[in-house]
Amino acid sequence: MAEEEERGPGSVYQMFVLMEDLLDKLKVLDYEQHVLDKHNIKPLSRHYFVSSPHMLSNSGEQFYMFSVIAAWLISLCGRPFDTPQEYDDPNATVSNILSELRALGGQVDFPPSKLKSGSGEHVCYVLDQLVEKALKSKGFTWNRPLYPSVEVEEECVQEDDAELTLSKVEEEVTKLSGSRPAVVLESDVDAAEWNLEVERVLPHLKVTIRTDNKDWRIHLDQMHQHQDGKMEYSLYYIGCLFKLREDISKTLEKVSSREKYLNTQLEHLISEYRQAQAQLNKVKELYQQASGGVTERTRILAEISEELEKVKQEMEEKGSSMSDGAPVVKIRQSLTKLKQEIEQMDVRMGVVEHTLLQAKLREKNNMTRDMHATHLLEPNTQPY
């Protein structure tokens, strides 16, 4: 294989050409029957092993397909090779395939890791080398292609003139039958001229039967064709389903036997696990009971703490009110104000008493004066 720098710009697309040639060679070896049907694998596409960012890829599936086809080709070359399985070590599989290719005379000048992706130039190269070896061992050789000679017929007659319906043909035949002469006619025309005339008018004697889509015979033929196609496909898919059923049955048997083996090997561990599970359930029950008591006590503690907070708040309010001197100051101020008001009332009462005393004295003086005046007038009024 040439180095990367020695290649031209079209080397990127060389893989596509190589893959198409590889697929044709595999079809020559009838890989559909020997590989696809045997392993129940879908047919390969034209560029299945090509590595390109524009194509979907599945490295696991492609590597498995590559290993299966490579093993089959190696077996065709007369060397026994076991078919790899999906879960085999890919490094060992690649190493075995390259060893067989070297033993068959193939050239390998690239690292084995290039084949682990299941696609790319190196995968196509290895398969192409193996398929060439297989074809050579089978004695197959490529012959030159034979191209058939194609004669072009000159159609100079228009379609309307060339087409004759069956009704017209029947009318002409009826006319000829009705005008049949009583004596056998003998032709005096030369046979060579007759053949030339037949060749000349032969293109004009084209009869076209126009099919009617509403004809029940056509529909019946189509139904038979579809029925035959369905039978072919049903037989094919029934065979595939039977193979799939057999594979599933074998897989289930393997799983069942493996399960029984694991049960027998792990029976003591399972019994220990069950005992541990039972103990765990008991511990969980005890934990739930203890959790219920803790919850109830937590609720009671919350209520007691709430009552204690209320008592503390009341005590703090009373303590703050007792240590505060503002009420005493207010009482003293009130007493002082009350004493002042009492003194003012005493002064006012003294003034009022003094006023009343003066009024009484004045009234008494007036009465005394009136009494004196009365006594003075009484002697003067006595008769002589």
Coordinates of C-alpha atoms in Angstrom, one line a residue:
M1 CA 0.0 0.0 0.0
A2 CA 1.4 3.4 -1.0
E3 CA 2.2 6.1 1.5
E4 CA -0.2 8.9 2.2
E5 CA 1.9 11.6 0.6
E6 CA 2.3 9.7 -2.6
R7 CA -1.4 9.5 -3.3
G8 CA -3.4 11.8 -5.5
P9 CA -6.5 13.8 -4.6
G10 CA -8.8 10.9 -5.8
S11 CA -7.4 8.5 -3.3
V12 CA -10.1 9.4 -0.8
Y13 CA -12.7 7.8 -3.1
Q14 CA -10.6 4.8 -3.9
M15 CA -12.3 3.0 -1.0
F16 CA -15.7 3.3 -2.7
V17 CA -14.5 1.7 -5.9
L18 CA -12.7 -1.0 -3.9
M19 CA -15.8 -1.8 -1.9
E20 CA -18.0 -2.1 -5.0
D21 CA -15.5 -4.5 -6.6
L22 CA -15.3 -6.5 -3.3
L23 CA -19.1 -6.8 -3.2
D24 CA -19.2 -8.1 -6.8
K25 CA -16.5 -10.7 -5.9
L26 CA -18.4 -11.8 -2.8
K27 CA -21.5 -12.3 -5.0
V28 CA -19.5 -14.5 -7.4
L29 CA -18.6 -16.7 -4.4
D30 CA -22.4 -16.8 -3.4
Y31 CA -21.8 -15.1 0.0
E32 CA -25.6 -14.6 0.4
Q33 CA -26.2 -18.3 0.9
H34 CA -23.0 -19.2 2.7
V35 CA -22.7 -16.2 5.0
L36 CA -25.9 -14.2 5.2
D37 CA -28.4 -17.0 5.3
K38 CA -26.2 -19.1 7.7
H39 CA -25.8 -16.3 10.2
N40 CA -29.1 -14.6 9.6
I41 CA -27.5 -11.3 8.5
K42 CA -28.9 -8.6 6.2
P43 CA -27.2 -8.1 2.8
L44 CA -24.3 -5.6 2.6
S45 CA -24.8 -2.2 1.0
R46 CA -22.5 -1.0 -1.8
H47 CA -20.3 1.0 0.6
Y48 CA -20.8 -0.9 3.8
F49 CA -17.2 -1.0 4.9
V50 CA -16.3 2.5 3.7
S51 CA -15.4 5.0 6.5
S52 CA -16.9 8.4 5.7
P53 CA -18.4 11.2 7.8
H54 CA -21.4 11.3 5.4
M55 CA -22.4 7.7 6.1
L56 CA -24.0 6.1 9.2
S57 CA -21.8 3.5 10.8
N58 CA -21.9 1.0 13.7
S59 CA -18.4 -0.1 14.5
G60 CA -19.4 -3.1 16.6
E61 CA -21.7 -4.5 13.9
Q62 CA -19.2 -3.7 11.1
F63 CA -16.3 -5.4 12.9
Y64 CA -18.4 -8.5 13.5
M65 CA -19.4 -8.7 9.8
F66 CA -15.8 -8.2 8.8
S67 CA -14.6 -11.0 11.1
V68 CA -17.3 -13.4 9.9
I69 CA -16.6 -12.7 6.1
A70 CA -12.8 -12.9 6.7
A71 CA -13.2 -16.3 8.5
W72 CA -15.4 -17.7 5.7
L73 CA -12.9 -16.5 3.0
I74 CA -10.0 -18.1 4.9
S75 CA -12.0 -21.3 5.1
L76 CA -12.5 -21.2 1.3
C77 CA -8.8 -21.0 0.8
G78 CA -8.4 -24.4 2.4
R79 CA -7.3 -23.2 5.9
P80 CA -9.5 -24.2 8.9
F81 CA -10.6 -21.1 10.8
D82 CA -13.3 -20.9 13.5
T83 CA -16.0 -18.3 13.0
P84 CA -15.6 -15.5 15.5
Q85 CA -18.3 -14.6 18.0
E86 CA -19.6 -11.2 18.9
Y87 CA -18.1 -11.2 22.3
D88 CA -14.6 -12.5 21.4
D89 CA -11.6 -10.4 22.0
P90 CA -11.2 -8.1 19.0
N91 CA -7.4 -8.0 19.3
A92 CA -7.1 -11.8 19.2
T93 CA -9.5 -11.9 16.2
V94 CA -7.6 -9.3 14.2
S95 CA -4.3 -11.0 15.0
N96 CA -5.5 -14.4 13.8
I97 CA -6.9 -12.9 10.6
L98 CA -3.7 -11.1 9.7
S99 CA -1.7 -14.2 10.5
E100 CA -3.7 -16.3 8.1
L101 CA -3.4 -13.5 5.4
R102 CA 0.4 -13.5 5.8
A103 CA 0.4 -17.3 5.5
L104 CA -1.6 -17.1 2.3
G105 CA 1.0 -14.7 0.8
G106 CA -0.8 -11.4 1.5
Q107 CA 1.1 -8.2 2.4
V108 CA 0.4 -6.5 5.7
D109 CA 2.2 -3.2 6.3
F110 CA -0.1 -1.5 8.7
P111 CA -0.8 -1.8 12.5
P112 CA -3.6 -4.3 13.5
S113 CA -5.5 -1.5 15.3
K114 CA -6.6 -0.1 11.9
L115 CA -9.0 -3.1 11.6
K116 CA -10.7 -2.7 15.0
S117 CA -13.1 0.0 13.8
G118 CA -14.7 -2.4 11.3
S119 CA -14.5 0.0 8.5
G120 CA -12.1 2.0 6.4
E121 CA -9.5 1.5 3.7
H122 CA -7.5 -1.2 5.6
V123 CA -10.6 -3.3 6.2
C124 CA -11.5 -3.2 2.5
Y125 CA -7.9 -4.0 1.6
V126 CA -7.8 -7.1 3.8
L127 CA -11.1 -8.5 2.5
D128 CA -10.1 -7.8 -1.1
Q129 CA -6.9 -9.7 -0.6
L130 CA -8.8 -12.6 1.0
V131 CA -11.5 -12.7 -1.7
E132 CA -8.8 -12.8 -4.4
K133 CA -7.1 -15.7 -2.7
A134 CA -10.5 -17.5 -2.4
L135 CA -11.3 -17.0 -6.1
K136 CA -7.9 -18.2 -7.1
S137 CA -8.3 -21.4 -4.9
K138 CA -11.7 -22.0 -6.6
G139 CA -10.2 -21.7 -10.0
F140 CA -12.3 -18.7 -11.0
T141 CA -11.1 -16.5 -13.8
W142 CA -12.5 -13.3 -15.3
N143 CA -13.5 -13.5 -19.0
R144 CA -13.8 -10.7 -21.4
P145 CA -17.3 -9.2 -21.6
L146 CA -19.3 -10.1 -24.7
Y147 CA -21.4 -7.2 -26.0
P148 CA -24.5 -8.1 -27.9
S149 CA -25.0 -6.6 -31.4
V150 CA -28.0 -4.2 -31.4
E151 CA -29.8 -3.7 -34.7
V152 CA -31.6 -0.4 -35.0
E153 CA -34.8 -0.7 -36.8
E154 CA -35.9 2.2 -38.9
E155 CA -39.4 3.3 -38.0
C156 CA -40.5 5.7 -40.7
V157 CA -44.2 4.9 -40.4
Q158 CA -46.3 7.1 -38.2
E159 CA -48.0 5.4 -35.3
D160 CA -51.5 6.1 -36.5
D161 CA -50.8 4.3 -39.8
A162 CA -48.9 1.4 -38.1
E163 CA -51.5 0.4 -35.6
L164 CA -54.3 -1.9 -36.5
T165 CA -57.0 -2.9 -34.2
L166 CA -58.3 -6.4 -34.0
S167 CA -61.7 -5.4 -35.2
K168 CA -60.1 -4.2 -38.5
V169 CA -58.1 -7.4 -38.9
E170 CA -61.2 -9.5 -38.3
E171 CA -63.2 -7.4 -40.9
E172 CA -60.5 -7.9 -43.5
V173 CA -60.4 -11.7 -42.9
T174 CA -64.2 -11.8 -43.1
K175 CA -64.1 -10.0 -46.4
L176 CA -61.5 -12.3 -47.8
S177 CA -63.4 -15.4 -46.7
G178 CA -66.6 -14.0 -48.2
S179 CA -65.0 -13.4 -51.6
R180 CA -63.3 -16.8 -51.8
P181 CA -63.1 -17.9 -55.4
A182 CA -64.4 -21.3 -56.6
V183 CA -61.1 -22.1 -58.4
V184 CA -57.7 -22.4 -56.7
L185 CA -55.6 -19.3 -57.6
E186 CA -52.1 -19.8 -58.9
S187 CA -49.6 -17.0 -58.5
D188 CA -47.3 -16.1 -61.4
V189 CA -45.1 -13.8 -59.2
D190 CA -41.4 -14.6 -58.8
A191 CA -40.5 -15.9 -55.2
A192 CA -37.6 -13.6 -54.9
E193 CA -39.6 -10.5 -55.8
W194 CA -42.3 -11.7 -53.4
N195 CA -39.8 -11.9 -50.5
L196 CA -38.5 -8.5 -51.4
E197 CA -42.0 -7.1 -51.3
V198 CA -42.7 -8.9 -48.0
E199 CA -39.6 -7.3 -46.4
R200 CA -40.6 -3.9 -47.7
V201 CA -44.1 -3.9 -46.4
L202 CA -43.3 -5.9 -43.2
P203 CA -42.7 -2.8 -41.0
H204 CA -46.1 -1.5 -42.1
L205 CA -47.9 -4.6 -41.0
K206 CA -47.4 -3.9 -37.3
V207 CA -50.4 -5.0 -35.2
T208 CA -50.8 -3.3 -31.8
I209 CA -53.4 -4.7 -29.4
R210 CA -54.5 -2.0 -27.0
T211 CA -55.1 -3.4 -23.6
D212 CA -58.1 -2.2 -21.6
N213 CA -57.3 -1.5 -17.9
K214 CA -60.9 -2.5 -17.1
D215 CA -60.5 -6.0 -18.5
W216 CA -61.0 -8.6 -15.7
R217 CA -58.3 -10.8 -17.2
I218 CA -55.6 -8.2 -16.6
H219 CA -56.7 -7.8 -13.0
L220 CA -56.8 -11.6 -12.6
D221 CA -53.2 -11.9 -14.0
Q222 CA -52.1 -9.1 -11.6
M223 CA -53.7 -10.9 -8.7
H224 CA -51.9 -14.1 -9.7
Q225 CA -48.6 -12.3 -9.9
H226 CA -49.1 -10.6 -6.5
Q227 CA -50.0 -14.0 -5.0
D228 CA -46.9 -15.6 -6.4
G229 CA -44.8 -12.8 -5.0
K230 CA -46.4 -13.0 -1.6
M231 CA -45.8 -16.8 -1.6
E232 CA -42.1 -16.3 -2.4
Y233 CA -41.7 -13.6 0.2
S234 CA -43.7 -15.6 2.8
L235 CA -41.6 -18.7 2.2
Y236 CA -38.4 -16.7 2.6
Y237 CA -39.5 -14.9 5.7
I238 CA -41.0 -18.1 7.2
G239 CA -37.5 -19.7 6.8
C240 CA -36.0 -16.6 8.5
L241 CA -38.5 -16.8 11.3
F242 CA -37.9 -20.5 11.8
K243 CA -34.1 -19.8 12.1
L244 CA -34.8 -17.0 14.4
R245 CA -37.0 -19.2 16.5
E246 CA -34.3 -21.9 16.7
D247 CA -31.7 -19.3 17.7
I248 CA -34.0 -17.9 20.4
S249 CA -34.8 -21.4 21.7
K250 CA -31.1 -22.2 21.8
T251 CA -30.4 -18.9 23.6
L252 CA -33.2 -19.5 26.1
E253 CA -31.8 -23.0 26.8
K254 CA -28.4 -21.6 27.4
V255 CA -29.8 -18.9 29.7
S256 CA -31.9 -21.5 31.6
S257 CA -28.9 -23.8 32.0
R258 CA -26.8 -20.9 33.1
E259 CA -29.4 -19.8 35.6
K260 CA -29.7 -23.3 37.1
Y261 CA -25.9 -23.5 37.4
L262 CA -25.8 -20.1 39.1
N263 CA -28.6 -21.1 41.5
T264 CA -26.7 -24.2 42.5
Q265 CA -23.5 -22.4 42.9
L266 CA -25.0 -19.4 44.8
E267 CA -27.5 -21.3 46.9
H268 CA -25.7 -20.8 50.2
L269 CA -25.2 -17.1 49.5
I270 CA -28.9 -16.8 48.6
S271 CA -29.9 -18.4 52.0
E272 CA -27.5 -16.1 53.8
Y273 CA -29.0 -13.1 51.9
R274 CA -32.5 -14.2 52.9
Q275 CA -31.5 -14.5 56.6
A276 CA -29.9 -11.1 56.4
Q277 CA -33.0 -9.7 54.8
A278 CA -35.2 -11.1 57.6
Q279 CA -33.0 -9.6 60.2
L280 CA -33.0 -6.3 58.4
N281 CA -36.8 -6.4 58.4
K282 CA -36.9 -7.0 62.1
V283 CA -34.5 -4.1 62.7
K284 CA -36.6 -1.9 60.5
E285 CA -39.7 -2.8 62.6
L286 CA -37.9 -2.0 65.9
Y287 CA -36.6 1.2 64.4
Q288 CA -40.2 2.2 63.3
Q289 CA -41.5 1.5 66.8
A290 CA -38.6 3.5 68.4
S291 CA -39.2 6.2 65.9
G292 CA -42.9 6.4 67.0
G293 CA -41.9 6.8 70.7
V294 CA -39.3 9.4 69.8
T295 CA -41.8 11.4 67.7
E296 CA -44.3 11.4 70.6
R297 CA -41.7 12.5 73.1
T298 CA -40.5 15.2 70.7
R299 CA -44.0 16.5 70.5
I300 CA -44.3 16.7 74.3
L301 CA -40.9 18.3 74.6
A302 CA -42.0 20.9 72.0
E303 CA -45.2 21.7 74.1
I304 CA -43.2 22.0 77.3
S305 CA -40.6 24.2 75.6
E306 CA -43.4 26.5 74.4
E307 CA -44.9 26.8 77.9
L308 CA -41.4 27.4 79.3
E309 CA -40.9 30.2 76.8
K310 CA -44.2 31.8 77.8
V311 CA -43.3 31.7 81.5
K312 CA -39.8 33.2 80.8
Q313 CA -41.4 36.0 78.8
E314 CA -43.9 36.8 81.7
M315 CA -41.0 36.7 84.2
E316 CA -39.0 39.0 82.0
E317 CA -41.9 41.4 81.7
K318 CA -42.5 41.5 85.5
G319 CA -38.7 41.8 86.2
S320 CA -38.4 44.7 83.8
S321 CA -41.4 46.4 85.3
M322 CA -40.1 46.0 88.9
S323 CA -36.6 47.2 88.1
D324 CA -37.9 50.2 86.2
G325 CA -38.2 53.5 88.4
A326 CA -40.5 55.3 86.0
P327 CA -43.7 54.5 87.9
V328 CA -42.2 55.7 91.3
V329 CA -41.1 59.0 89.7
K330 CA -44.6 59.4 88.3
I331 CA -46.1 58.8 91.8
R332 CA -43.7 61.3 93.4
Q333 CA -44.5 63.9 90.7
S334 CA -48.2 63.3 91.3
L335 CA -47.8 63.7 95.1
T336 CA -45.9 66.9 94.7
K337 CA -48.6 68.2 92.3
L338 CA -51.3 67.1 94.8
K339 CA -49.5 68.9 97.7
Q340 CA -49.4 72.1 95.6
E341 CA -53.0 71.8 94.8
I342 CA -53.8 71.2 98.5
E343 CA -51.9 74.3 99.5
Q344 CA -53.7 76.4 96.8
M345 CA -57.0 75.1 98.1
D346 CA -56.0 75.9 101.7
V347 CA -55.2 79.5 100.6
R348 CA -58.4 79.8 98.8
M349 CA -60.4 78.4 101.7
G350 CA -58.6 80.9 104.1
V351 CA -59.6 83.7 101.8
V352 CA -63.1 82.5 101.7
E353 CA -63.3 82.1 105.5
H354 CA -61.9 85.5 105.9
T355 CA -64.4 86.9 103.5
L356 CA -67.2 85.2 105.3
L357 CA -66.0 86.4 108.6
Q358 CA -65.9 89.9 107.5
A359 CA -69.4 89.6 106.1
K360 CA -70.6 88.2 109.4
L361 CA -68.9 91.0 111.3
R362 CA -70.4 93.6 109.0
E363 CA -73.8 92.1 109.4
K364 CA -73.4 91.9 113.1
N365 CA -72.4 95.5 113.3
N366 CA -75.3 96.5 111.2
M367 CA -77.7 94.6 113.5
T368 CA -76.1 96.1 116.5
R369 CA -76.4 99.5 115.0
D370 CA -80.0 98.9 114.1
M371 CA -80.7 97.7 117.7
H372 CA -79.2 100.8 119.2
A373 CA -81.1 103.0 116.9
T374 CA -84.3 101.3 117.9
H375 CA -83.7 101.7 121.6
L376 CA -83.0 105.4 121.1
L377 CA -86.2 105.9 119.3
E378 CA -88.4 104.2 121.8
P379 CA -88.2 106.7 124.8
N380 CA -89.0 109.6 122.6
T381 CA -92.2 108.1 121.5
Q382 CA -93.7 107.6 125.1
P383 CA -96.6 110.0 126.1
Y384 CA -96.2 112.5 128.8

